[in-house]
C-alpha positions as a LaTeX table, in Angstrom:
\begin{tabular}{lrrr}
\hline
Residue & $x$ (\AA) & $y$ (\AA) & $z$ (\AA) \\
\hline
Met1 & 0.00 & 0.00 & 0.00 \\
Thr2 & 1.72 & 3.16 & $-1.25$ \\
Asn3 & 0.96 & 6.57 & 0.21 \\
Lys4 & 0.63 & 9.26 & $-2.43$ \\
Asn5 & 2.51 & 11.75 & $-0.25$ \\
Ala6 & 5.75 & 9.79 & 0.07 \\
Asp7 & 7.82 & 7.14 & $-1.61$ \\
Ile8 & 7.10 & 4.73 & 1.24 \\
Glu9 & 4.60 & 1.91 & 1.22 \\
Leu10 & 3.14 & $-0.38$ & 3.84 \\
Gly11 & 4.08 & $-4.02$ & 3.41 \\
Leu12 & 3.45 & $-7.24$ & 5.26 \\
Gly13 & 6.06 & $-9.33$ & 7.04 \\
Leu14 & 4.89 & $-12.92$ & 7.14 \\
Ile15 & 6.74 & $-14.54$ & 10.01 \\
Gly16 & 3.51 & $-14.65$ & 12.02 \\
Ile17 & 1.75 & $-17.03$ & 9.62 \\
Gly18 & 4.68 & $-19.44$ & 9.71 \\
Arg19 & 5.96 & $-19.73$ & 13.28 \\
Thr20 & 5.61 & $-18.21$ & 16.72 \\
Trp21 & 7.30 & $-14.84$ & 17.10 \\
Gly22 & 7.02 & $-11.47$ & 18.81 \\
Tyr23 & 6.95 & $-9.73$ & 22.17 \\
Lys24 & 4.04 & $-11.95$ & 23.18 \\
Ser25 & 4.23 & $-15.12$ & 21.11 \\
Ser26 & 0.96 & $-16.68$ & 19.99 \\
Ser27 & 0.13 & $-19.80$ & 18.03 \\
Ile28 & 0.24 & $-19.66$ & 14.25 \\
Pro29 & $-3.11$ & $-19.60$ & 12.42 \\
Glu30 & $-4.53$ & $-22.56$ & 10.54 \\
Glu31 & $-3.55$ & $-22.68$ & 6.87 \\
Gln32 & $-6.93$ & $-21.62$ & 5.49 \\
Asn33 & $-7.06$ & $-18.70$ & 7.91 \\
Ser34 & $-3.62$ & $-17.66$ & 6.68 \\
Leu35 & $-4.71$ & $-17.84$ & 3.04 \\
Asp36 & $-7.85$ & $-15.84$ & 3.81 \\
Phe37 & $-5.74$ & $-13.26$ & 5.64 \\
Leu38 & $-3.36$ & $-12.87$ & 2.69 \\
Met39 & $-6.28$ & $-12.35$ & 0.32 \\
Lys40 & $-7.82$ & $-9.74$ & 2.62 \\
Ala41 & $-4.48$ & $-7.97$ & 2.80 \\
Phe42 & $-4.24$ & $-7.97$ & $-0.99$ \\
Glu43 & $-7.77$ & $-6.62$ & $-1.25$ \\
Met44 & $-6.82$ & $-3.82$ & 1.19 \\
Gly45 & $-4.09$ & $-2.79$ & $-1.23$ \\
Ile46 & $-1.10$ & $-4.52$ & 0.35 \\
Asn47 & 1.17 & $-5.68$ & $-2.46$ \\
Phe48 & 4.54 & $-6.16$ & $-0.75$ \\
Phe49 & 5.06 & $-9.45$ & 1.08 \\
Asp50 & 8.24 & $-10.37$ & 2.94 \\
Thr51 & 8.94 & $-13.97$ & 3.91 \\
Ala52 & 11.87 & $-16.35$ & 4.49 \\
Pro53 & 12.69 & $-20.06$ & 4.78 \\
Ala54 & 13.40 & $-19.40$ & 8.46 \\
Tyr55 & 9.79 & $-18.34$ & 8.95 \\
Gly56 & 8.53 & $-21.91$ & 9.20 \\
Leu57 & 5.41 & $-22.45$ & 7.09 \\
Ser58 & 5.41 & $-18.89$ & 5.76 \\
Glu59 & 6.90 & $-19.47$ & 2.30 \\
Val60 & 4.70 & $-22.48$ & 1.62 \\
Arg61 & 1.56 & $-20.62$ & 2.59 \\
Leu62 & 2.47 & $-17.51$ & 0.65 \\
Gly63 & 3.17 & $-19.69$ & $-2.37$ \\
Lys64 & $-0.30$ & $-21.25$ & $-2.18$ \\
Phe65 & $-1.83$ & $-17.79$ & $-1.99$ \\
Leu66 & 0.18 & $-16.59$ & $-4.99$ \\
Lys67 & $-1.03$ & $-19.54$ & $-7.04$ \\
Ser68 & $-4.62$ & $-18.35$ & $-6.44$ \\
Leu69 & $-3.90$ & $-15.04$ & $-8.20$ \\
Asp70 & $-4.26$ & $-14.48$ & $-11.91$ \\
Thr71 & $-1.28$ & $-13.22$ & $-13.92$ \\
Lys72 & $-2.19$ & $-9.55$ & $-13.64$ \\
Gln73 & $-2.69$ & $-9.81$ & $-9.89$ \\
Arg74 & 0.58 & $-11.69$ & $-9.40$ \\
Asn75 & 2.45 & $-9.11$ & $-11.42$ \\
Ser76 & 1.14 & $-6.39$ & $-9.11$ \\
Val77 & 2.71 & $-8.11$ & $-6.09$ \\
Val78 & 6.31 & $-7.87$ & $-4.88$ \\
Val79 & 7.56 & $-11.00$ & $-3.13$ \\
Ala80 & 10.71 & $-10.69$ & $-1.05$ \\
Thr81 & 12.34 & $-13.70$ & 0.57 \\
Lys82 & 15.73 & $-14.55$ & 2.05 \\
Phe83 & 18.48 & $-17.15$ & 2.10 \\
Gly84 & 21.04 & $-18.10$ & 4.72 \\
Glu85 & 18.80 & $-19.00$ & 7.69 \\
Phe86 & 16.64 & $-22.09$ & 7.84 \\
Phe87 & 13.88 & $-23.61$ & 9.96 \\
Asp88 & 14.29 & $-27.06$ & 11.52 \\
Glu89 & 10.81 & $-28.58$ & 11.80 \\
Thr90 & 11.95 & $-31.29$ & 14.21 \\
Thr91 & 13.17 & $-28.80$ & 16.80 \\
Ser92 & 11.05 & $-25.79$ & 15.76 \\
Ser93 & 14.21 & $-23.72$ & 15.77 \\
Thr94 & 16.32 & $-21.91$ & 13.19 \\
Tyr95 & 19.92 & $-22.36$ & 12.13 \\
Val96 & 22.31 & $-20.45$ & 9.87 \\
Asp97 & 24.20 & $-21.87$ & 6.88 \\
His98 & 25.95 & $-19.47$ & 4.51 \\
Ser99 & 27.75 & $-22.11$ & 2.46 \\
Tyr100 & 27.41 & $-21.93$ & $-1.32$ \\
Lys101 & 25.58 & $-25.26$ & $-1.43$ \\
Ala102 & 23.07 & $-24.21$ & 1.22 \\
Leu103 & 22.45 & $-20.82$ & $-0.36$ \\
Cys104 & 21.81 & $-22.32$ & $-3.79$ \\
Ser105 & 19.61 & $-25.05$ & $-2.35$ \\
Ser106 & 17.61 & $-22.37$ & $-0.53$ \\
Ile107 & 17.11 & $-20.44$ & $-3.77$ \\
Asp108 & 15.83 & $-23.55$ & $-5.53$ \\
Gln109 & 13.45 & $-24.41$ & $-2.71$ \\
Ser110 & 12.08 & $-20.87$ & $-2.48$ \\
Leu111 & 11.52 & $-20.74$ & $-6.23$ \\
Glu112 & 9.64 & $-24.02$ & $-6.06$ \\
Arg113 & 7.44 & $-22.69$ & $-3.27$ \\
Leu114 & 6.91 & $-19.14$ & $-4.55$ \\
Gly115 & 7.16 & $-19.49$ & $-8.32$ \\
Arg116 & 9.06 & $-16.23$ & $-8.66$ \\
Ile117 & 11.26 & $-14.19$ & $-6.34$ \\
Asp118 & 11.27 & $-10.44$ & $-6.84$ \\
Ile119 & 13.76 & $-9.59$ & $-4.09$ \\
Leu120 & 16.26 & $-12.00$ & $-2.52$ \\
Gln121 & 17.96 & $-10.95$ & 0.72 \\
Leu122 & 20.83 & $-12.43$ & 2.67 \\
His123 & 19.54 & $-13.50$ & 6.09 \\
Lys124 & 21.58 & $-13.26$ & 9.31 \\
Thr125 & 24.09 & $-11.03$ & 7.56 \\
Asn126 & 27.57 & $-10.62$ & 8.98 \\
Val127 & 30.83 & $-9.08$ & 7.79 \\
Glu128 & 32.50 & $-12.40$ & 7.04 \\
Val129 & 29.77 & $-13.74$ & 4.76 \\
Leu130 & 29.37 & $-10.40$ & 2.98 \\
Gln131 & 33.01 & $-10.69$ & 1.91 \\
Ser132 & 32.88 & $-14.40$ & 1.04 \\
Glu133 & 33.25 & $-16.01$ & $-2.37$ \\
Ala134 & 30.35 & $-18.31$ & $-1.45$ \\
Leu135 & 27.96 & $-15.37$ & $-1.34$ \\
Leu136 & 29.22 & $-13.83$ & $-4.57$ \\
Asp137 & 28.87 & $-17.16$ & $-6.34$ \\
Ala138 & 25.39 & $-17.68$ & $-4.86$ \\
Val139 & 24.34 & $-14.24$ & $-6.12$ \\
Lys140 & 25.51 & $-15.23$ & $-9.60$ \\
Tyr141 & 23.44 & $-18.41$ & $-9.29$ \\
Ala142 & 20.40 & $-16.38$ & $-8.21$ \\
Lys143 & 20.73 & $-14.13$ & $-11.25$ \\
Gln144 & 20.98 & $-17.16$ & $-13.51$ \\
Lys145 & 17.62 & $-18.17$ & $-12.02$ \\
Gly146 & 16.10 & $-14.81$ & $-12.95$ \\
Ile147 & 16.43 & $-13.10$ & $-9.56$ \\
Asn148 & 17.87 & $-9.67$ & $-10.30$ \\
Ile149 & 17.26 & $-7.68$ & $-7.11$ \\
Ile150 & 19.58 & $-8.65$ & $-4.26$ \\
Gly151 & 19.51 & $-7.29$ & $-0.73$ \\
Ala152 & 20.57 & $-8.05$ & 2.82 \\
Ser153 & 18.80 & $-8.08$ & 6.17 \\
Val154 & 21.14 & $-6.28$ & 8.55 \\
Ser155 & 21.32 & $-6.06$ & 12.34 \\
Asp156 & 24.75 & $-4.46$ & 12.95 \\
Val157 & 26.38 & $-1.22$ & 11.86 \\
Glu158 & 29.51 & $-2.69$ & 10.24 \\
Ser159 & 27.50 & $-5.03$ & 8.00 \\
Gly160 & 25.13 & $-2.20$ & 7.16 \\
Cys161 & 28.00 & 0.00 & 5.99 \\
Ile162 & 29.29 & $-2.76$ & 3.71 \\
Val163 & 25.85 & $-3.36$ & 2.19 \\
Cys164 & 25.19 & 0.33 & 1.61 \\
Lys165 & 28.51 & 0.81 & $-0.19$ \\
Asn166 & 28.38 & $-2.40$ & $-2.25$ \\
Asn167 & 26.72 & $-2.29$ & $-5.67$ \\
Thr168 & 25.81 & $-5.97$ & $-5.38$ \\
Phe169 & 22.99 & $-4.93$ & $-3.07$ \\
Ser170 & 20.17 & $-2.60$ & $-4.05$ \\
Val171 & 17.99 & $-3.40$ & $-1.03$ \\
Ile172 & 18.71 & $-3.29$ & 2.70 \\
Gln173 & 16.38 & $-4.44$ & 5.47 \\
Ile174 & 16.86 & $-3.12$ & 9.01 \\
Pro175 & 14.87 & $-2.87$ & 12.24 \\
Tyr176 & 14.03 & 0.73 & 13.09 \\
Asn177 & 11.41 & 2.19 & 15.45 \\
Met178 & 10.96 & 4.66 & 18.30 \\
Asn179 & 12.33 & 2.10 & 20.78 \\
Phe180 & 15.25 & 1.00 & 18.60 \\
Thr181 & 17.35 & 3.57 & 16.74 \\
Ser182 & 20.77 & 1.89 & 16.90 \\
Leu183 & 20.87 & 1.53 & 13.10 \\
Glu184 & 19.70 & 5.05 & 12.29 \\
Glu185 & 23.05 & 5.89 & 10.71 \\
Ile186 & 22.64 & 2.90 & 8.40 \\
Leu187 & 19.22 & 4.14 & 7.38 \\
Asp188 & 20.79 & 7.51 & 6.52 \\
Leu189 & 23.65 & 5.84 & 4.66 \\
Ala190 & 21.19 & 3.71 & 2.70 \\
Lys191 & 19.41 & 6.89 & 1.58 \\
Glu192 & 22.70 & 8.49 & 0.54 \\
Asn193 & 23.52 & 5.45 & $-1.57$ \\
Asn194 & 20.04 & 5.17 & $-3.12$ \\
Lys195 & 19.21 & 1.81 & $-1.57$ \\
Phe196 & 15.62 & 0.61 & $-1.32$ \\
Val197 & 14.95 & 0.32 & 2.41 \\
Ile198 & 12.78 & $-2.32$ & 4.08 \\
Ser199 & 12.14 & $-1.07$ & 7.60 \\
Asn200 & 10.92 & $-3.87$ & 9.87 \\
Arg201 & 9.60 & $-4.11$ & 13.43 \\
Pro202 & 7.77 & $-0.75$ & 13.49 \\
Phe203 & 6.22 & $-1.71$ & 16.84 \\
His204 & 9.40 & $-3.32$ & 18.21 \\
Met205 & 7.99 & $-6.85$ & 17.86 \\
Gly206 & 4.77 & $-5.65$ & 19.52 \\
Glu207 & 6.40 & $-4.21$ & 22.62 \\
Ile208 & 5.42 & $-0.64$ & 21.78 \\
Met209 & 1.77 & $-1.67$ & 21.63 \\
Tyr210 & 1.73 & $-3.83$ & 24.74 \\
Lys211 & 3.54 & $-1.28$ & 26.87 \\
Asn212 & 1.13 & 1.50 & 25.89 \\
Asn213 & $-2.49$ & 1.98 & 26.89 \\
Leu214 & $-4.38$ & $-0.19$ & 24.41 \\
Asp215 & $-7.36$ & 2.16 & 24.65 \\
Asn216 & $-5.20$ & 4.59 & 22.70 \\
Ser217 & $-3.83$ & 1.98 & 20.31 \\
Ser218 & $-4.79$ & 3.96 & 17.19 \\
Asp219 & $-2.75$ & 6.94 & 18.38 \\
Thr220 & 0.16 & 4.65 & 19.23 \\
Ile221 & 0.10 & 3.07 & 15.77 \\
Glu222 & 0.02 & 6.47 & 14.09 \\
Glu223 & 2.89 & 7.79 & 16.19 \\
Ala224 & 4.97 & 4.67 & 15.56 \\
Phe225 & 4.60 & 5.04 & 11.81 \\
Lys226 & 5.09 & 8.81 & 11.93 \\
Phe227 & 8.42 & 8.33 & 13.72 \\
Ile228 & 9.69 & 6.11 & 10.90 \\
Ile229 & 8.38 & 8.03 & 7.89 \\
Lys230 & 10.10 & 11.19 & 9.15 \\
Lys231 & 13.28 & 9.59 & 7.81 \\
Asn232 & 11.79 & 10.07 & 4.31 \\
Phe233 & 13.45 & 7.09 & 2.64 \\
Arg234 & 12.51 & 5.18 & $-0.49$ \\
Gly235 & 11.10 & 1.83 & 0.52 \\
Val236 & 8.60 & $-0.05$ & 2.62 \\
Ile237 & 7.62 & $-0.40$ & 6.27 \\
Leu238 & 6.69 & $-3.95$ & 7.21 \\
Thr239 & 3.96 & $-4.71$ & 9.69 \\
Gly240 & 4.09 & $-8.22$ & 11.08 \\
Thr241 & 0.47 & $-8.77$ & 12.03 \\
Lys242 & $-1.51$ & $-11.90$ & 11.13 \\
Ser243 & $-4.90$ & $-10.42$ & 12.01 \\
Pro244 & $-7.12$ & $-8.74$ & 9.39 \\
Gln245 & $-8.47$ & $-6.40$ & 12.07 \\
His246 & $-5.00$ & $-5.37$ & 13.22 \\
Leu247 & $-3.87$ & $-4.94$ & 9.63 \\
Gln248 & $-6.79$ & $-2.62$ & 8.96 \\
Glu249 & $-5.87$ & $-0.62$ & 12.08 \\
Asn250 & $-2.24$ & $-0.49$ & 10.96 \\
Leu251 & $-3.23$ & 0.65 & 7.49 \\
Arg252 & $-5.41$ & 3.39 & 8.94 \\
Gly253 & $-2.58$ & 4.54 & 11.24 \\
Phe254 & $-0.08$ & 4.44 & 8.39 \\
Gln255 & $-2.30$ & 6.65 & 6.24 \\
Lys256 & $-2.98$ & 9.09 & 9.09 \\
Ala257 & 0.75 & 9.37 & 9.78 \\
Phe258 & 1.10 & 11.30 & 6.51 \\
Glu259 & $-1.70$ & 13.76 & 7.17 \\
Asp260 & 0.08 & 16.22 & 9.44 \\
\hline
\end{tabular}
């Protein structure tokens, strides 16, 4: 959902439909409920979906939803996924593998699930892997598979600096919100280097909402979005809800954040 007053859109992070996550973890929805939720989001105007192999059932469920769209609808949607972190179903935990073999295998699996990948991001980024031959070779493999937009999901300043200054990456994903500003300099550097920014965790994994008076939740949502959009970057803010009602509230708050 793009706001006409800024080059920022509201997107949907899909960890919540695949595994437990957040400030107050809750069970994942049934598959049909997830598919219904994705369709309602699409009907609300959400057309940016961010998933990952490490998000449990998320990629599989998103893929089933995408297959329900006609060609025109699918072409209106941006699907971003990741490689480098994986989900172990037997232990319900994640693990990291940045080897060339694992990265290529992840690409193949994600393509099988999703059909097409619009943005591919390195997951659990660190300085060592960013400078590795394995990653460069895996990026070449991704491009051979028709994936032309490469990014990285960053959680430390040093990695963020490398990504922002490296032409291999045109997208950077970072957490940024009123309770977490440690990567603000990376957000500024990304703007300077014309990177497309994916800003995640606008509510600090839900903590901002739960620690505020829920009677004023609409004001809290608006203020949380307003804090982020003041940075005036080119990109998307991801909300991680799995509830149609909460998504509608988030969309309303996102739109109101541009009114002042």
